[in-house]
Coordinates of C-alpha atoms and ligand atoms in Angstrom, one line a residue:
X27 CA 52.3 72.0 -15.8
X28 CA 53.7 69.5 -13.6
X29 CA 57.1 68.0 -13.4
X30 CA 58.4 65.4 -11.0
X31 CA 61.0 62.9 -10.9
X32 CA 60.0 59.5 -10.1
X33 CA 62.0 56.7 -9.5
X34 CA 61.5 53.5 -11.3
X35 CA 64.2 50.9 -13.0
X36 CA 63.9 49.9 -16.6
X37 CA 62.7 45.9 -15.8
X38 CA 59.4 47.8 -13.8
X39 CA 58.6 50.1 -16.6
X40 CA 55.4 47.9 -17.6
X41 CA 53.7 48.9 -14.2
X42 CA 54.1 52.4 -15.0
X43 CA 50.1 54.5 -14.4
X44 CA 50.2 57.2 -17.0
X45 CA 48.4 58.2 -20.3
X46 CA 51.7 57.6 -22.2
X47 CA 55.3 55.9 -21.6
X48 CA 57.9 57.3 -23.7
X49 CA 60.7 54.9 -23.5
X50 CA 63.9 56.6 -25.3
X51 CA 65.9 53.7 -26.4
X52 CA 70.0 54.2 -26.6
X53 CA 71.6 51.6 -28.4
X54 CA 71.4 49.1 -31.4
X55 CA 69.4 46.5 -29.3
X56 CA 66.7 46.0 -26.9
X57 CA 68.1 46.9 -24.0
X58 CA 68.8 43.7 -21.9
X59 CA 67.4 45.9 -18.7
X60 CA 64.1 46.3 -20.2
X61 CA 60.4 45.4 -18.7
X62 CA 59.5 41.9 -20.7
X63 CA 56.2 43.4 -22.2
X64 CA 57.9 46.0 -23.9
X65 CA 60.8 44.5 -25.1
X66 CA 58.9 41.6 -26.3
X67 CA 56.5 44.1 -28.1
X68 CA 59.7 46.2 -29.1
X69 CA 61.6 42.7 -30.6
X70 CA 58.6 41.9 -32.2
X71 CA 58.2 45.2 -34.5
X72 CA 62.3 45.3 -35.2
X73 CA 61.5 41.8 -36.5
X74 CA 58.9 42.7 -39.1
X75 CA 60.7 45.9 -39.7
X76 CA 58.1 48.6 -37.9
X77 CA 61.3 49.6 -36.1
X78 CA 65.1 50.0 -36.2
X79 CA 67.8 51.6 -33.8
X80 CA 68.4 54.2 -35.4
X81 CA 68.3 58.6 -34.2
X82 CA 64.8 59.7 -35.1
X83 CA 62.8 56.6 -35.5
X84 CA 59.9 55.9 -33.4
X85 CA 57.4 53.3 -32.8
X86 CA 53.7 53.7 -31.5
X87 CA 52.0 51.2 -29.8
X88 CA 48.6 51.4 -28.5
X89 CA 47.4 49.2 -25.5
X90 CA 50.6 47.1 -25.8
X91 CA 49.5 43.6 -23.9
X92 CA 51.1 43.3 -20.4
X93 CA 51.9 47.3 -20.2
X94 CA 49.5 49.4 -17.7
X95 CA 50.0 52.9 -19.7
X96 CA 47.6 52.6 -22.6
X97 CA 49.9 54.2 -25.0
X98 CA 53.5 53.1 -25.1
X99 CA 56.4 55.4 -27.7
X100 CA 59.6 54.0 -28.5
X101 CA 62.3 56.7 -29.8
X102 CA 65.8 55.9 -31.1
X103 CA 68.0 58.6 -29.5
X104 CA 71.5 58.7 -31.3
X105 CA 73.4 58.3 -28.2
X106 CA 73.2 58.7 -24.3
X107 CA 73.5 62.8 -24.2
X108 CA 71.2 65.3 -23.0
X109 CA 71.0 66.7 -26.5
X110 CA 70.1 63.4 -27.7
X111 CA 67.5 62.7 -25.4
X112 CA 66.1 65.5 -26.4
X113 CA 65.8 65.2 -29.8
X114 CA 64.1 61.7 -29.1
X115 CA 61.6 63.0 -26.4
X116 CA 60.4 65.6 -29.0
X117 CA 60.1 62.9 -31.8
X118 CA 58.1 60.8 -29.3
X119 CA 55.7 63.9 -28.3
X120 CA 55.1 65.0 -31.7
X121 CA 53.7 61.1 -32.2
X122 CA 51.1 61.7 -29.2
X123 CA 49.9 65.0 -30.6
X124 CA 46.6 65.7 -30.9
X125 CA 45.9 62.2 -29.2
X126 CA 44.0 63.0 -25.3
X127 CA 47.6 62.4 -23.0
X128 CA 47.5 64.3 -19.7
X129 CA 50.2 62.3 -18.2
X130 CA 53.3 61.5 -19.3
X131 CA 55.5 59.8 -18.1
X132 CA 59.2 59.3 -19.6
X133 CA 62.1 56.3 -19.2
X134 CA 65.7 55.9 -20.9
X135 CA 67.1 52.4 -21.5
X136 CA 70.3 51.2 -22.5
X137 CA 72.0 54.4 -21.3
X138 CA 73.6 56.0 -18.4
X139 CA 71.0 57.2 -15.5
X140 CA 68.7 60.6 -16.8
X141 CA 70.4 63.6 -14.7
X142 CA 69.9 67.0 -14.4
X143 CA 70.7 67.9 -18.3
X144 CA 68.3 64.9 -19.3
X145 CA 65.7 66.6 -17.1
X146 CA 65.9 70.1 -18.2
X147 CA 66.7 69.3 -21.8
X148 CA 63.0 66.8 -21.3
X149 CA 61.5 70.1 -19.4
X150 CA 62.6 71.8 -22.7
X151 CA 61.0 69.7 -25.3
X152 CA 57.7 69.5 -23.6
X153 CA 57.2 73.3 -23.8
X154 CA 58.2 73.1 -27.4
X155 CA 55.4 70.9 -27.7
X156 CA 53.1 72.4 -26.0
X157 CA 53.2 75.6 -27.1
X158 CA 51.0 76.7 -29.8
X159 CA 50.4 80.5 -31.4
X160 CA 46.9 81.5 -31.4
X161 CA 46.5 85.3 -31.0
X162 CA 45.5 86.2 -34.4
X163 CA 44.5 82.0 -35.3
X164 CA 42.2 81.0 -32.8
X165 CA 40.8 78.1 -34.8
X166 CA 44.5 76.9 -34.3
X167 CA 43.9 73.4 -32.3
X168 CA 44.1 74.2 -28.4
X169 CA 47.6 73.4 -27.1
X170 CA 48.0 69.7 -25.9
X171 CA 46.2 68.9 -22.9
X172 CA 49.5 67.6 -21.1
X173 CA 49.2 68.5 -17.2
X174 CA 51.5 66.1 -15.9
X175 CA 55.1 65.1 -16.7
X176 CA 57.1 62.6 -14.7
X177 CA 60.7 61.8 -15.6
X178 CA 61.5 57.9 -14.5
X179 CA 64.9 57.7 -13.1
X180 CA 66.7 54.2 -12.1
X181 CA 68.2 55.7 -9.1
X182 CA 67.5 58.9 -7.0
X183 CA 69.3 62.0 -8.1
X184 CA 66.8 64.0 -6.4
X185 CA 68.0 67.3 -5.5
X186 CA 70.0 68.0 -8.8
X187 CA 67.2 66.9 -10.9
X188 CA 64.6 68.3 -8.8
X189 CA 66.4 71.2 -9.4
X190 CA 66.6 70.8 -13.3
X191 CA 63.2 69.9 -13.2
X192 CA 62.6 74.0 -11.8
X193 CA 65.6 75.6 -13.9
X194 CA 63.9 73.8 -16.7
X195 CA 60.3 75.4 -16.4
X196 CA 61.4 78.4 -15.5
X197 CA 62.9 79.0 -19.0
X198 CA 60.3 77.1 -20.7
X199 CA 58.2 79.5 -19.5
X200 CA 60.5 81.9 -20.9
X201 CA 61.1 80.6 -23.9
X202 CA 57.2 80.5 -24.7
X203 CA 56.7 84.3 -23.4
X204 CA 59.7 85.3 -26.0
X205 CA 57.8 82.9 -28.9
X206 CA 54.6 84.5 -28.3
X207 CA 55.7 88.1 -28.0
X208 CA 57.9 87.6 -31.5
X209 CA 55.4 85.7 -33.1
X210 CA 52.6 88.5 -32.8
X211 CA 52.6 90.3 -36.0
X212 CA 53.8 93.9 -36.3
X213 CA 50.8 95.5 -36.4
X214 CA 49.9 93.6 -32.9
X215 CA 53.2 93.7 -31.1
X216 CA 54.3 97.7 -31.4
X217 CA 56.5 99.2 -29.5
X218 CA 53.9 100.1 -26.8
X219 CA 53.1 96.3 -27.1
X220 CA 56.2 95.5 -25.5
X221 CA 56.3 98.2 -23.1
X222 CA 52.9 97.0 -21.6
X223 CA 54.1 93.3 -21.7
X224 CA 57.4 94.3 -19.8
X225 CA 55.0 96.1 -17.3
X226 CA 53.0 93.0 -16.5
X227 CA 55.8 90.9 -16.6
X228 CA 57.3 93.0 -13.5
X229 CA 54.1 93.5 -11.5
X230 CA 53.7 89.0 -11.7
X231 CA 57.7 88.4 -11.5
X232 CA 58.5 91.7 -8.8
X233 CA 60.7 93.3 -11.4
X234 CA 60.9 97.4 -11.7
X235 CA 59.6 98.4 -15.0
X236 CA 60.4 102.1 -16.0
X237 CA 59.7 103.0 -19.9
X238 CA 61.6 106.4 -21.3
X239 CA 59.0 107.8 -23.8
X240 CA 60.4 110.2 -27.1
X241 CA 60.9 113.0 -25.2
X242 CA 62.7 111.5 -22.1
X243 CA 65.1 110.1 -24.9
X244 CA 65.5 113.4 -26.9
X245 CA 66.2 114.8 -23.6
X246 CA 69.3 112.1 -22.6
X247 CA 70.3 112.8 -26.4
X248 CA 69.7 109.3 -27.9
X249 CA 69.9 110.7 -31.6
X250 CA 70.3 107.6 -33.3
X251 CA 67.8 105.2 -31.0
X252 CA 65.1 108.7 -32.3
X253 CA 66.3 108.6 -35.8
X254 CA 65.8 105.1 -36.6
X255 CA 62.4 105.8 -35.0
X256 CA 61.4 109.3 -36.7
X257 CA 59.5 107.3 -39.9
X258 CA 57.1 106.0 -37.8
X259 CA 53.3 107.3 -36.8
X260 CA 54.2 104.7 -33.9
X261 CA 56.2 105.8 -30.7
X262 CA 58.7 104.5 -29.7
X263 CA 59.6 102.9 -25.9
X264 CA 62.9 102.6 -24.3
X265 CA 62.0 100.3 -21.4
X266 CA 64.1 98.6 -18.4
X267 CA 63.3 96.2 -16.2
X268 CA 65.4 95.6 -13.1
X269 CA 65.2 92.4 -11.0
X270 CA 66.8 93.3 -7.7
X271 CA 68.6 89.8 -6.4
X272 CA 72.0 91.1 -5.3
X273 CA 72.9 93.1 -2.8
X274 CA 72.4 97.0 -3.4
X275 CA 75.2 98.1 -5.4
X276 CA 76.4 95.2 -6.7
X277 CA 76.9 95.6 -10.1
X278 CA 74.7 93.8 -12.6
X279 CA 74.4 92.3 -15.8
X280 CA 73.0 94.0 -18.0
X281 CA 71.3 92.5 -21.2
X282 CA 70.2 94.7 -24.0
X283 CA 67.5 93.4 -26.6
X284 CA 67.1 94.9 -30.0
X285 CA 63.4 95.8 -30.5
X286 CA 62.2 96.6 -33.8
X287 CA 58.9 95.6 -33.9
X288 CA 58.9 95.8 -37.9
X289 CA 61.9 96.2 -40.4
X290 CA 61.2 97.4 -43.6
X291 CA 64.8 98.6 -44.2
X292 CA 63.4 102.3 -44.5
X293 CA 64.3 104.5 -47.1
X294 CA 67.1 102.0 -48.0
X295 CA 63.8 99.9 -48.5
X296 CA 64.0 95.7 -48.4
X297 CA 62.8 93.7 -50.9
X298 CA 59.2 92.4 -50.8
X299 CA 59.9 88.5 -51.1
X300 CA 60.4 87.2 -47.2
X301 CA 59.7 91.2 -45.6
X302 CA 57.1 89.8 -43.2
X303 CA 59.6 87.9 -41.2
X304 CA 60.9 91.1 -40.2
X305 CA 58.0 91.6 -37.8
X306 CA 60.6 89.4 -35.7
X307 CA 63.5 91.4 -35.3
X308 CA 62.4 92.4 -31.9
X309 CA 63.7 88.6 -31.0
X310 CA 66.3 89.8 -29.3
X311 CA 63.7 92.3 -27.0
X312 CA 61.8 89.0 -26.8
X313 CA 64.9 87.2 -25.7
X314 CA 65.3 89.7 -22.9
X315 CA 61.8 89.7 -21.6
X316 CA 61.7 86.0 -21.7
X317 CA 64.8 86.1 -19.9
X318 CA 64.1 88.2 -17.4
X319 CA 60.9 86.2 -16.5
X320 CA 62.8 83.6 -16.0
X321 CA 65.2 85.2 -13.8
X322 CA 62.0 86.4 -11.9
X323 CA 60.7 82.9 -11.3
X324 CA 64.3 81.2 -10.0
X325 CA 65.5 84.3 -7.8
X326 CA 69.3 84.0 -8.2
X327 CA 71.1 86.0 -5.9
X328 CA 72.8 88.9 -8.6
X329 CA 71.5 91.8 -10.4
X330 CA 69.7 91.7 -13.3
X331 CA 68.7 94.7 -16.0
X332 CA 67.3 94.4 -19.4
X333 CA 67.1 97.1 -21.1
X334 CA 65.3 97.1 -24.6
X335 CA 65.2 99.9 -27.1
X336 CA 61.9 99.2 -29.3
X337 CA 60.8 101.1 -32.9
X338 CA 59.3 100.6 -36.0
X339 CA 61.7 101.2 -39.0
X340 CA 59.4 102.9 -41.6
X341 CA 60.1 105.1 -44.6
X342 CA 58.2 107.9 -44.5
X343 CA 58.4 111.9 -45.1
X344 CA 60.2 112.4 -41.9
X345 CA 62.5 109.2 -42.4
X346 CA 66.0 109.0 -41.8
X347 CA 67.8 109.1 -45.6
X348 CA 71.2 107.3 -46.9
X349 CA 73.4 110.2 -45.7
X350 CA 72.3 111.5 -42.7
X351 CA 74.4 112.4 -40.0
X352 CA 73.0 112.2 -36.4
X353 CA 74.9 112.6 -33.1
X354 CA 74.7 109.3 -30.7
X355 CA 74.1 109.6 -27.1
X356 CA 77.7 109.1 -26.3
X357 CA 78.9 112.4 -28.4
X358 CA 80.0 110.2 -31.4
X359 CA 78.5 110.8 -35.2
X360 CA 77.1 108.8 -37.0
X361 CA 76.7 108.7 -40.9
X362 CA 73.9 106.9 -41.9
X363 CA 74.5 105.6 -45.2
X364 CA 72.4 102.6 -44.8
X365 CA 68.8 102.8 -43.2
X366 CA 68.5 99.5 -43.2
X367 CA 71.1 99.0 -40.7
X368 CA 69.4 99.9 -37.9
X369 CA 69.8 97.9 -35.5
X370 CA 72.9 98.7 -34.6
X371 CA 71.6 102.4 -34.4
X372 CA 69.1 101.7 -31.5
X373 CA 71.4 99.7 -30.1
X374 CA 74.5 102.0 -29.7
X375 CA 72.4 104.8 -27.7
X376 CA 71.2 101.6 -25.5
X377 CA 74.3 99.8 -24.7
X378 CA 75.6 104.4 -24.1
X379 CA 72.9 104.5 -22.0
X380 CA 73.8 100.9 -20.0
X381 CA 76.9 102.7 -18.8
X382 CA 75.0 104.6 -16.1
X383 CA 74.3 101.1 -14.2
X384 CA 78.1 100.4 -13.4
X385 CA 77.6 96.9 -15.1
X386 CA 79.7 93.6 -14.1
X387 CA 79.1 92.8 -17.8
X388 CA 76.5 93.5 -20.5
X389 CA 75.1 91.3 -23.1
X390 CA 73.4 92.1 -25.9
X391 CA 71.5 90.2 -27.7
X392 CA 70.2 91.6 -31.4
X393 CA 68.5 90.3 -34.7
X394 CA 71.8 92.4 -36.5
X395 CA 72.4 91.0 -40.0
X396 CA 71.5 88.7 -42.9
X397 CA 75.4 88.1 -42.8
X398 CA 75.3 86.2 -39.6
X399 CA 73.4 83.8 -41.4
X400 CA 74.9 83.5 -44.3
X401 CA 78.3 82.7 -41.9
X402 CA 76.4 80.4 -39.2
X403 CA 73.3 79.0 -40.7
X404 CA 70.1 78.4 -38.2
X405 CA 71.9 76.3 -35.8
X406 CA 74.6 78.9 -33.8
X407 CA 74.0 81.8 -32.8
X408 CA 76.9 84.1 -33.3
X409 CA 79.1 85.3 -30.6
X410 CA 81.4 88.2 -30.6
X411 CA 83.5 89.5 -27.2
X412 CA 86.9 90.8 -27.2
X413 CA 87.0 89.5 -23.4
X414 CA 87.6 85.9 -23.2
X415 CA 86.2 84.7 -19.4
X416 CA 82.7 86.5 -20.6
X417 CA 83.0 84.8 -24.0
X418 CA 83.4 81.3 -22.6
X419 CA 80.8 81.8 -20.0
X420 CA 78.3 82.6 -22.5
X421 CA 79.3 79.3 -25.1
X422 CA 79.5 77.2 -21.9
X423 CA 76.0 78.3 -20.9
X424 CA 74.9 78.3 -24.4
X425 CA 76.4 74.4 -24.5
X426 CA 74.6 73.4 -21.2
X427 CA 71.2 75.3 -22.3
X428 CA 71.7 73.1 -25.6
X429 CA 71.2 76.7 -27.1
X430 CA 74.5 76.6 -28.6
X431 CA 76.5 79.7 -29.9
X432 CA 80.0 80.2 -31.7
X433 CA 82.6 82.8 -31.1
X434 CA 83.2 85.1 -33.8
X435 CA 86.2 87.4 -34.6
X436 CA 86.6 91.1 -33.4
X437 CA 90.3 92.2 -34.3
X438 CA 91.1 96.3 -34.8
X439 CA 91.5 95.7 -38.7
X440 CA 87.6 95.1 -39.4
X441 CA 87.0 98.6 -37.8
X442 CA 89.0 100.3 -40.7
X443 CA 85.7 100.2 -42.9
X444 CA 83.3 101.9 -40.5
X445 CA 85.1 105.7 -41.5
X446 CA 83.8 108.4 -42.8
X447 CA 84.4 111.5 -44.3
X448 CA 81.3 113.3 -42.7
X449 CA 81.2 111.9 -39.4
X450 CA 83.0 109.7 -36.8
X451 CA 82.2 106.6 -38.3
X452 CA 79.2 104.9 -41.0
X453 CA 77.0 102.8 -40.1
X454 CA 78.0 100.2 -42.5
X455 CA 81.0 98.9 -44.1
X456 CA 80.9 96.4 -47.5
X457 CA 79.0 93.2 -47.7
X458 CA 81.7 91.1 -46.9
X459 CA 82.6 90.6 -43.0
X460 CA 78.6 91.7 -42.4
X461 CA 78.1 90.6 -39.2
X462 CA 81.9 91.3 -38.1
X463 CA 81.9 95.0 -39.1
X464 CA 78.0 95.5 -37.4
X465 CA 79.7 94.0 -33.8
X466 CA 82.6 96.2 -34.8
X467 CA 80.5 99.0 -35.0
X468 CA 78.5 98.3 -31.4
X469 CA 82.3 97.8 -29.6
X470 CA 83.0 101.8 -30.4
X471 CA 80.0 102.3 -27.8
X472 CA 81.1 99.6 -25.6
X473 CA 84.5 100.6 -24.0
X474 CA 83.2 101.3 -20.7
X475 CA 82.7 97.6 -19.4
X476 CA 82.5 93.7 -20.1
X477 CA 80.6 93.4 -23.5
X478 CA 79.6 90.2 -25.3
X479 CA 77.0 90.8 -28.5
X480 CA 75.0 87.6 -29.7
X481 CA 73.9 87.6 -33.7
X482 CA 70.4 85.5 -33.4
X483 CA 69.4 86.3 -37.1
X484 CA 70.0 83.2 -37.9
X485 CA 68.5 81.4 -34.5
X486 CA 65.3 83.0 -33.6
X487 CA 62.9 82.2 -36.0
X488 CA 62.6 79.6 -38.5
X489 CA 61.0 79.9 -42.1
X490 CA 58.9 78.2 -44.4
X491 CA 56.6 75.9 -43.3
X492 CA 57.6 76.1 -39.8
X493 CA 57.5 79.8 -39.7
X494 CA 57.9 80.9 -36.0
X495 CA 59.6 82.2 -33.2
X496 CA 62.2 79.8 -31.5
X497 CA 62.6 81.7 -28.2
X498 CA 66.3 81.3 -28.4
X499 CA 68.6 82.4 -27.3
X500 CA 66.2 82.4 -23.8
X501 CA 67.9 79.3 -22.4
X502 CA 72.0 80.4 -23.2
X503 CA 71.1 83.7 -21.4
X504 CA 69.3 82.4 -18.2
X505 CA 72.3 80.1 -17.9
X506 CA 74.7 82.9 -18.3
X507 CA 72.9 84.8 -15.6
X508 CA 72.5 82.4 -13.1
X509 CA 76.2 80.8 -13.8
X510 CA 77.2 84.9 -12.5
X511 CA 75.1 84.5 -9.4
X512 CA 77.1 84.5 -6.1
X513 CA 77.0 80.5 -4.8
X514 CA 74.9 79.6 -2.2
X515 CA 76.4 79.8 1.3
X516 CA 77.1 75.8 1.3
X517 CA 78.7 76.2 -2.2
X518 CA 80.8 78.8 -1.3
X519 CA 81.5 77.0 2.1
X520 CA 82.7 74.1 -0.2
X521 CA 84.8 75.9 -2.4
X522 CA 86.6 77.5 0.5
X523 CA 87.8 73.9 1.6
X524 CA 88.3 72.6 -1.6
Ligands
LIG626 N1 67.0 92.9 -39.3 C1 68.0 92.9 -40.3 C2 68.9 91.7 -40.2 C3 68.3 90.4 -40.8 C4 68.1 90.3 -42.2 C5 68.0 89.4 -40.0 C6 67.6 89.1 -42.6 C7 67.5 88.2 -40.4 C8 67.3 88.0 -41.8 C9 68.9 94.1 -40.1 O1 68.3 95.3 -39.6 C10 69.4 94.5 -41.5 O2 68.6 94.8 -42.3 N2 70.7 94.3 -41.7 C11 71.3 94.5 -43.0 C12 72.6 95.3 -42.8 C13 73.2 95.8 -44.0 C14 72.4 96.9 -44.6 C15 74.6 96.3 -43.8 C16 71.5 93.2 -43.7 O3 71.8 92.2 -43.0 O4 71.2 93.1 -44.9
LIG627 MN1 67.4 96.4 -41.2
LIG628 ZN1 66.7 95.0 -38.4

């Protein structure tokens, strides 16, 4: 797809050459600024009620007299933000779905100037709808036939937006790979799924992909990344992709995606009502993979690893059972009185086996707990780090992604539950504090560097009738990474002097 910026004030709107004009209105009036064709078309449907001011609302016209785009959209936006904007633009696209647009073009009135967050949030909301799952539905309609996209600015902001305008597909692009990877059911995307799909993604994107097969990880010792795996007739992959964009040496970010590609619970067995959305607790693998690509694309100057540790969790002869004691890659037991808290078991031997790389900081980023939703809803994803610079990089990048996340609590007393008579610690503690006690139980393998650990049960899917991947938290980690990439010469230049 295409994005530019294009510069044309609100009174020459009317002249505008595109398929559709998507005018996002802020205000409780026609904006006084407006191109006389529309607002006189606007005024006329406020006056016999077809439209009002107000966040969500949005008014169709078709061949609107005196306006050169054939189709015209009005959307209410609640206020002048990027956020809002965005909200808007997506209400106004899903009115032009399924209709023949190839060119949009899109206009604020009544606000402040678009800038770089209006552009990337707009960047943002076509990919949302554009994107549309047909692997296994390919009677599902084609995905919008939208080539073009031209944001209409009042005043040049051209290297900032221009910028957004890249930033913005970038992780679109990301966002779309993580939707489609998590939205492939379980018996499509395995583990080897992923490890093939992380191999493609590094020979298109120049990232090194290596994948650790069972016996490379029974011979580092991962014991509890195997166990979780040992139910299942699929193997399991242990992949990492390194995107080389800092010097050599430097120390990189590391971000580490839990990947299982289906959660039954195992022996501690879920309940059958809502199990298929399991197949997408490899969101957080997804997450990484989308992230990665997009790191790929823009070329920040830092390094960049994911790492991904991807199973099935299956009950089976050779399952793990409530009570099993395995020995993590870093020397600790474990006692495994819940197989249905797995994730943190592939993820403790991953975020072991992270320490090798020297990291500046390592994310990770994991499907953990149905407590994490119950504490957050669908809306934030949670955020847990005991160091406060890497904590408020990643909500500030979360804020400016409009990807949001909230900090969560990691004080010494919520470890108290994780002991165990048998073994170092167990893998779970009581229901209450859920997704507390699960980030408690990651920081014991963590000690070693920077750590930050994002909860995105409740953020990357959504249910019922809308059932589908998100992508999230794709857009909070790209901004994270690129927010730790050295400045640009001239940046740093600036800073110098400043
Ligand atoms: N993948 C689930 C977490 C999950 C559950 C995410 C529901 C989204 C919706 C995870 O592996 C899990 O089963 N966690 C258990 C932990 C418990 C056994 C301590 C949970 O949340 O119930
Ligand atoms: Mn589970
Ligand atoms: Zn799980």
């Amino acid at each position: 797809m295409d994005f530019r910026s294009q510069i044309a004030a609100a009174d020459t709107l009317a002249a505008i050459n595109a398929d559709a004009l998507i005018v996002v209105l802020v205000g409780d009036a026609a904006p006084a600024s407006l191109d006389k064709p529309l607002a006189a078309a606007l005024n006329d449907a406020v006056k016999h009620g077809d439209f009002a001011f107000k966040a969500g609302r949005t008014l169709y016209l078709h061949r609107c007299a005196g306006v050169k785009a054939p189709r015209v959209v009005f959307a209410a936006a609640a206020d002048g933000s990027a956020k809002a904007f965005k909200t808007a633009a997506s209400n106004a696209l899903g009115t032009l779905k399924g209709l023949g647009v190839k060119h949009v073009a899109v206009a604020s009135a009544g606000g402040d100037e678009l800038g770089a967050t209006h552009a990337e949030a707009l960047v943002a909301a076509v990919g949302d709808a554009t994107y549309v799952y047909r692997h296994t539905k390919p009677s599902a309609p084609e995905a919008p036939p939208m080539a073009k996209v031209s944001l209409l600015n009042g005043k040049a902001q051209a290297g900032e937006v221009a910028q957004a305008l890249t930033r913005g597909q970038a992780i679109a692009a990301g966002v779309q790979l993580a939707r489609e990877c998590a939205n492939r059911p379980g018996n499509h995307c395995t583990p080897t799924y992923l490890a093939d799909e992380a191999k493609r993604l590094g020979k298109a994107h120049g990232l090194k992909v290596e994948v650790l097969e069972r016996k490379d990880a029974e011979k580092l010792g991962m014991g509890a990344f195997l166990a979780v795996s040992q139910g299942s007739e699929e193997p399991p992959k242990f992949i990492v992709l390194r995107y080389e964009g800092g010097a050599k040496g430097e120390a990189p970010v590391v971000l580490v995606g839990k990947g299982i590609t289906f959660d039954t619970g195992g022996i501690s067995i879920k309940p059958s009502a809502e199990m298929d959305e399991m197949k997408f607790d490899m969101g957080g693998a997804a997450s990484v993979l989308g992230t990665m690509r997009a790191v790929g694309e823009l070329k920040p100057s830092l390094n960049v690893i994911g790492v991904i540790p991807t199973c099935e969790n299956m009950p089976s002869g050779r399952a793990i059972k409530p009570g099993d004691v395995v020995t993590s890659l870093s020397g600790q037991t474990i006692e495994i009185l819940n197989t249905d808290a797995e994730g943190r078991l592939i993820l403790c031997d991953a975020l072991s086996y992270a320490e090798r790389f020297k990291p500046a900081a390592v994310v990770d980023i994991a499907t953990l707990t149905g407590a994490c939703v119950i504490a957050l809803g669908n809306h934030n994803s949670g955020l847990f780090s005991a160091d406060d610079e890497l904590a408020s990089s990643l909500l500030a990048a979360g804020k400016s992604a409009l990807d949001p996340a909230w900090r969560m609590p990691l004080d010494d007393e919520y470890d108290e539950v994780l002991k165990s008579n048998f073994a170092d610690m167990a893998n779970v503690g009581p229901r209450a504090g859920g997704a507390i006690t699960a980030a408690m139980f990651l920081r014991r393998f963590t000690k070693k560097y920077r750590w930050a650990h994002l909860d995105i049960a409740g953020t990357a899917w959504k249910s019922g009738a809308a059932k589908g991947a998100t992508g999230r938290p794709v857009g909070l980690l790209t901004h994270f990474v690129l927010s730790q990439a050295k400045p640009s010469a001239s940046k740093r230049g600036a800073k110098a002097k400043a």
